Structures are given as structure tokens and as C-alpha cells.
Short mmCIF file of C-alpha atoms and ligand atoms in Angstrom, two decimals:
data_model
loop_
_atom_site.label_atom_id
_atom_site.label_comp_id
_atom_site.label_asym_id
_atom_site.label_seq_id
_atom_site.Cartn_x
_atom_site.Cartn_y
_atom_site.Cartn_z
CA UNK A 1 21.73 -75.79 -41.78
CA UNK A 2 22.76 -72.28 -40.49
CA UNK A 3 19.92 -70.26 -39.56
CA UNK A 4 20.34 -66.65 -40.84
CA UNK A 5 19.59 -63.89 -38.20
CA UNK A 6 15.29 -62.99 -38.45
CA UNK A 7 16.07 -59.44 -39.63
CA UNK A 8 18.43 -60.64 -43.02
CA UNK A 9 15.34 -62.44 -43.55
CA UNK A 10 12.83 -59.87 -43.12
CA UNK A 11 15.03 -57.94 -45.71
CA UNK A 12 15.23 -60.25 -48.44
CA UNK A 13 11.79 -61.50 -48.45
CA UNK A 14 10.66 -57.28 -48.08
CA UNK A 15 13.01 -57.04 -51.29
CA UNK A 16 11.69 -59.92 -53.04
CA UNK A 17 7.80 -59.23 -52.34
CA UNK A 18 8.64 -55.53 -53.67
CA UNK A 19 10.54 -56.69 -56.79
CA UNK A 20 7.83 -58.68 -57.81
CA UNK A 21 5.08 -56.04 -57.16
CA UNK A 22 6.96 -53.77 -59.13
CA UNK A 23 7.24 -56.34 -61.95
CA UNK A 24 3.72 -56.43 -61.87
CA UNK A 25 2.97 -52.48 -61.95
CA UNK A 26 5.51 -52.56 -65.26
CA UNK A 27 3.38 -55.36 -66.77
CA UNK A 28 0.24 -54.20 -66.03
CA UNK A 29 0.23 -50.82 -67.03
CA UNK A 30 -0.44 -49.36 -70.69
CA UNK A 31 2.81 -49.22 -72.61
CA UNK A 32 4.11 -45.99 -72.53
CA UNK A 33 3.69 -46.10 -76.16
CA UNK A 34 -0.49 -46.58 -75.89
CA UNK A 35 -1.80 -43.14 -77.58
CA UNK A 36 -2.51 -40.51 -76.05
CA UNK A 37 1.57 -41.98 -75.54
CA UNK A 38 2.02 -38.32 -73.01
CA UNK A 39 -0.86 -39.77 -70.86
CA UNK A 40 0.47 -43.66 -70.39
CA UNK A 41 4.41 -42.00 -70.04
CA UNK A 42 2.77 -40.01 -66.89
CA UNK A 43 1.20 -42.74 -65.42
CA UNK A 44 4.09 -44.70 -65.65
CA UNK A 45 6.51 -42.20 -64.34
CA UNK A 46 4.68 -41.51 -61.12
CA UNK A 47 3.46 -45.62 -60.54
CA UNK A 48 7.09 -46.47 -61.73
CA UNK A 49 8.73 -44.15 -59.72
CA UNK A 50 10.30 -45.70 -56.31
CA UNK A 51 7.55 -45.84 -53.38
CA UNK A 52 8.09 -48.01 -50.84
CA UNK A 53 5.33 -50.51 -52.07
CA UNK A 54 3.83 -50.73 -48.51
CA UNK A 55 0.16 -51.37 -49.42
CA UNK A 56 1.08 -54.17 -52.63
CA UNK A 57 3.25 -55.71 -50.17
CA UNK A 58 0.88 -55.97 -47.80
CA UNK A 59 -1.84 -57.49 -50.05
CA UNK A 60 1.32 -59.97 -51.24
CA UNK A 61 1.80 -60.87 -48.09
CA UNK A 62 -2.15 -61.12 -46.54
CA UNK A 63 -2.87 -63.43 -49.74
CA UNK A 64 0.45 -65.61 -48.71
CA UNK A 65 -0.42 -66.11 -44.97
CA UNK A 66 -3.96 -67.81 -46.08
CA UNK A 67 -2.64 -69.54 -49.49
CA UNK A 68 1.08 -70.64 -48.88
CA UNK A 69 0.53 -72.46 -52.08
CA UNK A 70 0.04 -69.44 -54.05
CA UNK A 71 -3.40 -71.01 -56.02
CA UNK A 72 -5.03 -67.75 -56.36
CA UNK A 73 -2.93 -64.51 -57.83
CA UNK A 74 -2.48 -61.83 -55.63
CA UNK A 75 -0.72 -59.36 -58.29
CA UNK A 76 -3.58 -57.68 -60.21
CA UNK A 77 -5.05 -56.46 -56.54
CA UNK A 78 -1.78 -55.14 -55.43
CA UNK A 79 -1.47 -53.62 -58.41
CA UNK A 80 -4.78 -51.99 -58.17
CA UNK A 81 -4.12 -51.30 -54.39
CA UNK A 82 -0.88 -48.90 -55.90
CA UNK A 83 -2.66 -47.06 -58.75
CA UNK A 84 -4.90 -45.89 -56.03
CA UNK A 85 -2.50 -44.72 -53.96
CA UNK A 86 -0.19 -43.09 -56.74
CA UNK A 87 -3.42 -41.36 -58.21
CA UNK A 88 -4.14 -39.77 -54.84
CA UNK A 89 -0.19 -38.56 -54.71
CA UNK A 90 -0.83 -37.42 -57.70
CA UNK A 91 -3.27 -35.22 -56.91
CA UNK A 92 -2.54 -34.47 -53.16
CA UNK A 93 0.69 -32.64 -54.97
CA UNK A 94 -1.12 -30.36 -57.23
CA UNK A 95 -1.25 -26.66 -57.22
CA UNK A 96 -4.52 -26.87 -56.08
CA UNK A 97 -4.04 -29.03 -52.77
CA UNK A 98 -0.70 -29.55 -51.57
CA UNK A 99 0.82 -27.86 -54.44
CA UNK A 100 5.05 -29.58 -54.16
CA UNK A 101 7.44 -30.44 -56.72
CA UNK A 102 9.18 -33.41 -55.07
CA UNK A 103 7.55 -36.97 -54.76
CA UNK A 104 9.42 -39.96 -54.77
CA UNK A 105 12.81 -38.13 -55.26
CA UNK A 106 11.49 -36.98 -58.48
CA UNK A 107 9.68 -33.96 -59.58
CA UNK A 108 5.64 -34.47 -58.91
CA UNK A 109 3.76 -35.43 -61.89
CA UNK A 110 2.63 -31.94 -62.60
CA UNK A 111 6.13 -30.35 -62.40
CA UNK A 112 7.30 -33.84 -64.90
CA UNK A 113 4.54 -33.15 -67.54
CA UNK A 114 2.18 -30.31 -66.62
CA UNK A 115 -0.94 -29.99 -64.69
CA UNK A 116 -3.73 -31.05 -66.84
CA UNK A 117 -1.88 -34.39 -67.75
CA UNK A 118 -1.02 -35.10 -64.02
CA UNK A 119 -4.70 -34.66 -62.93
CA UNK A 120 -5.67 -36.89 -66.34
CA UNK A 121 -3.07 -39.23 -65.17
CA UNK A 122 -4.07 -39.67 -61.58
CA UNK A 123 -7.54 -39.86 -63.27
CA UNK A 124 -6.79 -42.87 -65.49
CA UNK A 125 -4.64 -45.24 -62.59
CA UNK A 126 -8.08 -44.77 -60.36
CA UNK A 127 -10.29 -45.75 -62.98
CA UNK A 128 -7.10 -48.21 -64.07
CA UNK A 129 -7.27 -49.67 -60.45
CA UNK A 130 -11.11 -51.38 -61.12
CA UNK A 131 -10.21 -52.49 -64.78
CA UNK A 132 -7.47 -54.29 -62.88
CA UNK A 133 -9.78 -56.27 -59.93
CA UNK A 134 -12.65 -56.88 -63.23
CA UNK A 135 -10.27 -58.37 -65.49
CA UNK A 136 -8.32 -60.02 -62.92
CA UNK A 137 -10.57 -62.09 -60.60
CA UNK A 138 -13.45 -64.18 -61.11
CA UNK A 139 -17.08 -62.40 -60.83
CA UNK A 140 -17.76 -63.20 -56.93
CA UNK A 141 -14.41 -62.19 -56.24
CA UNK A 142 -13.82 -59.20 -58.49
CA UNK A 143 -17.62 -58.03 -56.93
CA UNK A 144 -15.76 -57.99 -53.39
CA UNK A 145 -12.54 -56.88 -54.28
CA UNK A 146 -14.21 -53.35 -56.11
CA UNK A 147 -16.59 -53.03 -53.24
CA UNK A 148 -13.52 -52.97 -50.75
CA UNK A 149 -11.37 -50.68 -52.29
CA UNK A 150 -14.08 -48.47 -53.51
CA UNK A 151 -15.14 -47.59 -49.93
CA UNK A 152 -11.78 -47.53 -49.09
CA UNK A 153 -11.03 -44.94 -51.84
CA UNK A 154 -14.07 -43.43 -51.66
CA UNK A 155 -15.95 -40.16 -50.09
CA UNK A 156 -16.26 -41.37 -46.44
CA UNK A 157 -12.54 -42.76 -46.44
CA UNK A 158 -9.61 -41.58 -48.40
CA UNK A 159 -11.02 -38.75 -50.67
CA UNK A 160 -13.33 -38.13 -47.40
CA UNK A 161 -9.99 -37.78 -45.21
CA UNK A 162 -8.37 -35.26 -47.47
CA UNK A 163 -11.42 -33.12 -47.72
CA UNK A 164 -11.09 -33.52 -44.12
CA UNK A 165 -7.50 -32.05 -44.20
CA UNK A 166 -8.39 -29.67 -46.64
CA UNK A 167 -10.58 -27.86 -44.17
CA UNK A 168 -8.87 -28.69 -40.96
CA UNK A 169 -6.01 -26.26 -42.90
CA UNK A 170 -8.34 -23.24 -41.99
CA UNK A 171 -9.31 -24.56 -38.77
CA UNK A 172 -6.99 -23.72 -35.78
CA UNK A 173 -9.13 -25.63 -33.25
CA UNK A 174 -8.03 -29.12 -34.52
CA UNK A 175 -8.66 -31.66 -31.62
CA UNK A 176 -6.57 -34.85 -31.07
CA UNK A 177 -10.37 -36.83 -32.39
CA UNK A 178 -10.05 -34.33 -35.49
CA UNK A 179 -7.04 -35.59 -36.41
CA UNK A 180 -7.48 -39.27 -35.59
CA UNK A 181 -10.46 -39.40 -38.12
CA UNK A 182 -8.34 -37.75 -41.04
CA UNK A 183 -5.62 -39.94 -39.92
CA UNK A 184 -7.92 -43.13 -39.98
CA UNK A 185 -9.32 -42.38 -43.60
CA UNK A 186 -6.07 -40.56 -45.13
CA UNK A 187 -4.46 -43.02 -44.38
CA UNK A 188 -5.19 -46.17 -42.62
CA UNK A 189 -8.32 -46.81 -45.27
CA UNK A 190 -5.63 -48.07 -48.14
CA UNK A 191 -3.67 -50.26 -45.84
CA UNK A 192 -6.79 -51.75 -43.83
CA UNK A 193 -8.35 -52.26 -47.32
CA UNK A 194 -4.69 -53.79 -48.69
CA UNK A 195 -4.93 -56.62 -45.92
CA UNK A 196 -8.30 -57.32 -46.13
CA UNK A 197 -8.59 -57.52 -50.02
CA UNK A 198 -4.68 -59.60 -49.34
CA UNK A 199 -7.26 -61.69 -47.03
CA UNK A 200 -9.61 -62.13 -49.33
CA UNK A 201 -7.93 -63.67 -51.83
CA UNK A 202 -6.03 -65.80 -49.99
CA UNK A 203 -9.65 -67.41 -48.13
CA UNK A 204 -9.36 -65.86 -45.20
CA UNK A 205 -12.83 -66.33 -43.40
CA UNK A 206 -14.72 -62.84 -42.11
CA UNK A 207 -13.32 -62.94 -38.61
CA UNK A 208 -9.69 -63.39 -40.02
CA UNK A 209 -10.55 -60.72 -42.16
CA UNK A 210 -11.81 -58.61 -39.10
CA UNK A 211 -8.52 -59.02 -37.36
CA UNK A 212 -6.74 -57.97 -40.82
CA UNK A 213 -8.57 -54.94 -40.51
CA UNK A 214 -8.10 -54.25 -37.52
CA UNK A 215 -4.33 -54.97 -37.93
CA UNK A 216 -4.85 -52.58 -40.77
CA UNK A 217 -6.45 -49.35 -38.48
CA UNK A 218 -3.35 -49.82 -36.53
CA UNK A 219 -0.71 -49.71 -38.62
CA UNK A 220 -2.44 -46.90 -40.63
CA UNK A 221 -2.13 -44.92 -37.12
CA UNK A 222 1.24 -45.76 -36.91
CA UNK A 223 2.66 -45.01 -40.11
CA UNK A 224 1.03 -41.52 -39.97
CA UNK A 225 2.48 -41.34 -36.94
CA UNK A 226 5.63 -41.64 -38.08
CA UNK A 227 5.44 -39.56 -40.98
CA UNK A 228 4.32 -36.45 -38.84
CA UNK A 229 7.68 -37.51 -36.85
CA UNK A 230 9.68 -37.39 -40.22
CA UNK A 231 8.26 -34.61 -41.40
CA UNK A 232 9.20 -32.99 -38.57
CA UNK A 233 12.61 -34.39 -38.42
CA UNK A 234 13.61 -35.69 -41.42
CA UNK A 235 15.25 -34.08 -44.58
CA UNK A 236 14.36 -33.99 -48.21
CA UNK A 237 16.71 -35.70 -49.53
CA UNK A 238 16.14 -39.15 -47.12
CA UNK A 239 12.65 -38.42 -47.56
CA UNK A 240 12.18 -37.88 -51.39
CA UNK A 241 9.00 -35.23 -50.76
CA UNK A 242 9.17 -31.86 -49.17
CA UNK A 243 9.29 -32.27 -45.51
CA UNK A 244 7.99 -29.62 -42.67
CA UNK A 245 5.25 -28.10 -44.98
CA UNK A 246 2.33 -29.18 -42.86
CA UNK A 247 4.18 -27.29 -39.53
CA UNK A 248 4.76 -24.36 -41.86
CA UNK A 249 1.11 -24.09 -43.28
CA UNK A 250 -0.08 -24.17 -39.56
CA UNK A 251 -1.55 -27.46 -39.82
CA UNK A 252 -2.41 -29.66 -37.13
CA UNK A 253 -0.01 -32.92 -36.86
CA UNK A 254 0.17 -35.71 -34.33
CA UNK A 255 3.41 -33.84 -34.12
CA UNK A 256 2.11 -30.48 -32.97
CA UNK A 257 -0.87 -31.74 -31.30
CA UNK A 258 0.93 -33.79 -28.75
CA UNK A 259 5.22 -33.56 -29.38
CA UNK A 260 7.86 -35.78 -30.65
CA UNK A 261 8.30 -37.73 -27.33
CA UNK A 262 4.29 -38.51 -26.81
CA UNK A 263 3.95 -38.94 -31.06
CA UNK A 264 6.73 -41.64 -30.52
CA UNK A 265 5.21 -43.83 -27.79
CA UNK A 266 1.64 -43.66 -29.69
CA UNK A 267 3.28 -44.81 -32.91
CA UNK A 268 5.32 -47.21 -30.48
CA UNK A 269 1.65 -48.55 -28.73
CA UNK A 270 -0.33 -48.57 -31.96
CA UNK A 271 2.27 -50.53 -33.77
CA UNK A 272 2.28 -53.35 -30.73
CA UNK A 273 -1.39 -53.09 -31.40
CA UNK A 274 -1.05 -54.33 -35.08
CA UNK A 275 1.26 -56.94 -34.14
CA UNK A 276 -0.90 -58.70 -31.25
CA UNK A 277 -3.93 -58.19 -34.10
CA UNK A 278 -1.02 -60.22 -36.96
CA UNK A 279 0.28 -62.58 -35.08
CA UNK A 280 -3.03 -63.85 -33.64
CA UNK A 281 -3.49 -64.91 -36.89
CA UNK A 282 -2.97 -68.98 -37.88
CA UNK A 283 0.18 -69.87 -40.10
CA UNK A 284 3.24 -68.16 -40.70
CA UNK A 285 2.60 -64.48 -39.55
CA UNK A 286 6.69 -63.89 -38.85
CA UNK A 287 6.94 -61.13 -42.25
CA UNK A 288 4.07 -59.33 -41.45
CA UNK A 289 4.58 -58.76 -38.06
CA UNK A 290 8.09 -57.83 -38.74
CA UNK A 291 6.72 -55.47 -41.25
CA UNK A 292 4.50 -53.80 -39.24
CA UNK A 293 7.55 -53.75 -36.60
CA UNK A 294 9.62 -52.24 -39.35
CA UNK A 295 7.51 -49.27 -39.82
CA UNK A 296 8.31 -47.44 -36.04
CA UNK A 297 11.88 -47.57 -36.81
CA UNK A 298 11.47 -46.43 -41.05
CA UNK A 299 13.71 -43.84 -42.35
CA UNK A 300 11.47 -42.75 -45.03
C1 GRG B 1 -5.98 -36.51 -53.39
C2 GRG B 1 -7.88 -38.13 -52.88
C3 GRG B 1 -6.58 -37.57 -52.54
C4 GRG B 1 -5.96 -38.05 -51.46
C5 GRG B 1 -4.62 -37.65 -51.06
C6 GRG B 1 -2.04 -39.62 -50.23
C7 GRG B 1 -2.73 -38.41 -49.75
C8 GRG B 1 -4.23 -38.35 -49.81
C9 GRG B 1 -2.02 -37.37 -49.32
C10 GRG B 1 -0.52 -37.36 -49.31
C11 GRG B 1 -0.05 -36.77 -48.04
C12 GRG B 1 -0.11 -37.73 -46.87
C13 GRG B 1 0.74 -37.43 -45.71
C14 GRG B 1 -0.91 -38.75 -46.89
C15 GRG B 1 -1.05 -39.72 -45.83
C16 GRG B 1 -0.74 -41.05 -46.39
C17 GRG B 1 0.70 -41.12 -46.70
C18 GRG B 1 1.69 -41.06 -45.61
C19 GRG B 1 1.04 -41.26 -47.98
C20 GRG B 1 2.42 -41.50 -48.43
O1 GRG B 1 2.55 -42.90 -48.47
P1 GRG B 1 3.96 -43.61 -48.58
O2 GRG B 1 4.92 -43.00 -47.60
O3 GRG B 1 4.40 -43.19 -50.06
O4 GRG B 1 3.76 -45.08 -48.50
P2 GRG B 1 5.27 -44.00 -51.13
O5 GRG B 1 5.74 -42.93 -52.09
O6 GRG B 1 6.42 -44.68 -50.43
O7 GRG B 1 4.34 -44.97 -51.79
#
């Protein structure tokens, strides 16, 4: 048998994994046609649009490393795991907060539909998001699953990291530990809880689901590394959002705190980090550390 090179591999299982999460966000969604029909079309439109999938596909994959046999159903977490995420784009893009037009190579929800439905919109996926883990998983499960991505999601992590941000706007005097801690729960909260609630289904014992979540802080750091790097260096149309607003508000990024060349190794060192975390794991770790290898060298 002719072994095909690691990296066509890498691609086609990253393709597959993300087809069939995006399957899954189609199917488990309202119809567009649910009444209020304007609402469901929004949500849709911004969880349809194309993301890269990162967090589902990490939860896909997590589940997979602990149940190669696929017993338990990792697709109504992921799923979850991406309304979050798409609600807080959502909303990170309004007038109020970030206030852009481009997400995803489209136009933001807001600029799509209008402002009231995007923030109703963003609204419904979070609240969709715990329908999704209740429904889907039995009670001792489901009880877990909510209580992870709940903190995750919640005041002291991701909507706690953007207030964070929010303020750090007015602040000049942003240290490197200021931005780590918006950095760790902006960012890193979503894919640390991703693995771990991947983990969880799958049977992964609490240590194993330590190490996921420590994988998790890791590759959060890098991945915001990297997208202060793009933002800096990137254009629009690769990127499919706005880039260089944070440098033009006057807002602290790994970017401006320490420069490309420094912001590079860190994303570089925090990315070996995840790996050594991944592949200490037992059974067939080879995607995910390849993912998280993936994400120093991303284009968008
Ligand atoms: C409004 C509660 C609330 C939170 C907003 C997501 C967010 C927090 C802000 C967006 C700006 C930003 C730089 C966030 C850091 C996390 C991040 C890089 C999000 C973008 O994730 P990607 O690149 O997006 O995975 P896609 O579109 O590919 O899913």
C-alpha cells in the first residue's frame, strides 16, 4: 500500500471533520422558515457562513482520540461549541463594540439584516447552544457539558475577556499580563472548553482532561497570537474581516506590545507547548497535533 505524505492526510481528514460539522450546524439549526422566519435566516447566515470550524473540529476530534469507535455523538456539542462562538462574532461586530461590516467574507450580521435582529440573533444561538447539550446528551452528561461551556462563555471567561478589551481600549498602560488574561479568556476559554467537552464525551478520565485543557490554554495563546500577526500583516480579502483596526484604535496587541519577530517565536513556543500537552496523550493523537501545528503557519 502507498503511504500518502502526513500533510495530504492532515488535509483531507481537516476537510472531512469540517464537512461534517457543517452538516451538523445545517441540521441542527431552526429552518430558516421557523417564524419569526427574519430571526432563524440571521442565525443561519452568520453560523452558515464559512468559519474555519476550529473549535467543532476540535471537539470532533477530542471525542475521536478517546472513542475511535464513535459510540457516543460528538455533533450536538460541536454544534453548541459554534453557536457560541458565532453569537459572540455577532456581537463583537456591532456598532456598539467593534462596530465592522466584514465577517467571514460577508457583511456582519448587522450590516446583512439590521442591528436589533443581529443582537436577537446572537441572542438566540447562545441560548440555542444549551438547548443543543440538554436535548443532546444524557442527564449526567448534558449536566457537565452546560457547566463547561457556561464558564467558558461566561463572565469570568469569554464575555469577562471582552469586557476586559473593552476597557483596556481606554487604557494606554496595557502590560504584557494585561493582555495575556484577555487573551486567555477571549480566546483560549472556547477552545480549552472545545477539547475538554471533545474529552468528555469521548471518556476521557480528569487528568486526560487536564492535559486537554491545558493543550487548550496553549493553543488559545497561539492562535491569538497569530491573529495579532495577521492583523497586522494580512489583507481583507485573505482574511474575510477588517484587518489593522485594533493598531488603528490604539489598542494593545501581542503585536504592539512585543513586535512581529518576538509575537512569532511566542506563537512558535506556545504552539510546541500544545503539542507536547496532545501528543502525551494515549491513542492516535497524529490530527490533533498536526492541527495545532497547522495553526502557526494559518493564512487566515
Ligand atoms: C461579544 C461576548 C462577546 C465576545 C466577543 C469573538 C470575540 C469575543 C471577539 C472577536 C475578535 C477577536 C479577535 C476575538 C478573539 C478570538 C478570535 C480570534 C475569534 C475569531 O475566531 P476564528 O478566527 O473565526 O476562528 P472563524 O470566523 O474562522 O470562526
Amino acid at each position: 500500500m502507498t503511504r500518502r505524505k502526513p500533510s495530504a492526510d492532515f488535509a483531507a481528514s481537516l476537510a472531512a471533520r469540517t464537512e461534517r460539522v457543517e452538516r451538523a450546524i445545517d441540521r441542527l439549526l431552526p429552518p430558516a422558515a421557523t417564524p419569526p422566519a427574519r430571526l432563524h435566516e440571521a442565525m443561519r447566515y452568520s453560523a452558515l457562513a464559512p468559519g474555519k470550524r476550529l473549535r467543532p473540529v476540535l471537539l470532533v476530534a477530542a471525542a475521536e482520540l478517546f472513542d475511535p469507535a464513535g459510540r457516543h455523538e460528538p455533533l450536538p456539542a460541536a454544534v453548541a461549541v459554534e453557536c457560541v462562538h458565532t453569537y459572540s462574532l455577532i456581537h463583537d461586530d456591532l456598532p456598539c463594540m467593534d462596530d465592522d461590516d466584514l465577517r467571514r467574507g460577508r457583511p456582519t450580521c448587522h450590516k446583512a439584516f439590521d442591528e436589533p435582529t443581529a443582537l436577537l440573533a446572537g441572542d438566540a444561538l447562545l441560548t440555542h447552544a444549551f438547548a443543543l447539550l440538554a436535548t443532546g446528551y444524557p442527564a449526567p452528561v448534558a449536566q457537565i457539558l452546560v457547566r463547561e461551556l457556561a464558564h467558558a462563555a461566561g463572565s469570568e471567561r469569554l464575555v469577562g475577556g471582552q469586557m476586559s478589551d473593552l476597557l483596556a481600549e481606554t487604557d494606554r498602560k496595557v502590560t504584557a499580563a494585561g493582555l495575556e488574561f484577555i487573551h486567555l479568556n477571549k480566546t483560549a476559554a472556547m477552545i480549552e472548553a472545545a477539547l475538554v467537552m471533545g474529552g468528555l464525551i469521548g471518556g476521557a478520565d480528569p487528568d486526560r482532561r487536564d492535559t486537554l485543557r491545558r493543550a487548550g490554554r496553549h493553543l488559545g495563546l497561539a492562535f491569538q497570537i497569530v491573529d495579532d500577526i495577521l492583523d497586522a500583516t494580512a489583507d481583507a480579502q485573505t482574511l474575510g474581516k477588517t484587518p489593522g483596526k485594533d493598531a488603528k484604535a490604539g489598542k494593545a496587541t501581542f503585536v504592539s506590545l512585543h513586535g512581529i519577530g518576538p509575537s512569532r517565536s511566542q506563537a512558535g513556543q506556545q504552539s510546541a507547548a500544545a503539542v507536547e500537552a496532545l501528543a502525551s496523550l494515549p491513542g492516535d493523537t497524529a490530527f490533533l497535533v498536526a492541527l495545532a501545528r497547522q495553526l502557526t503557519t494559518r493564512v487566515k
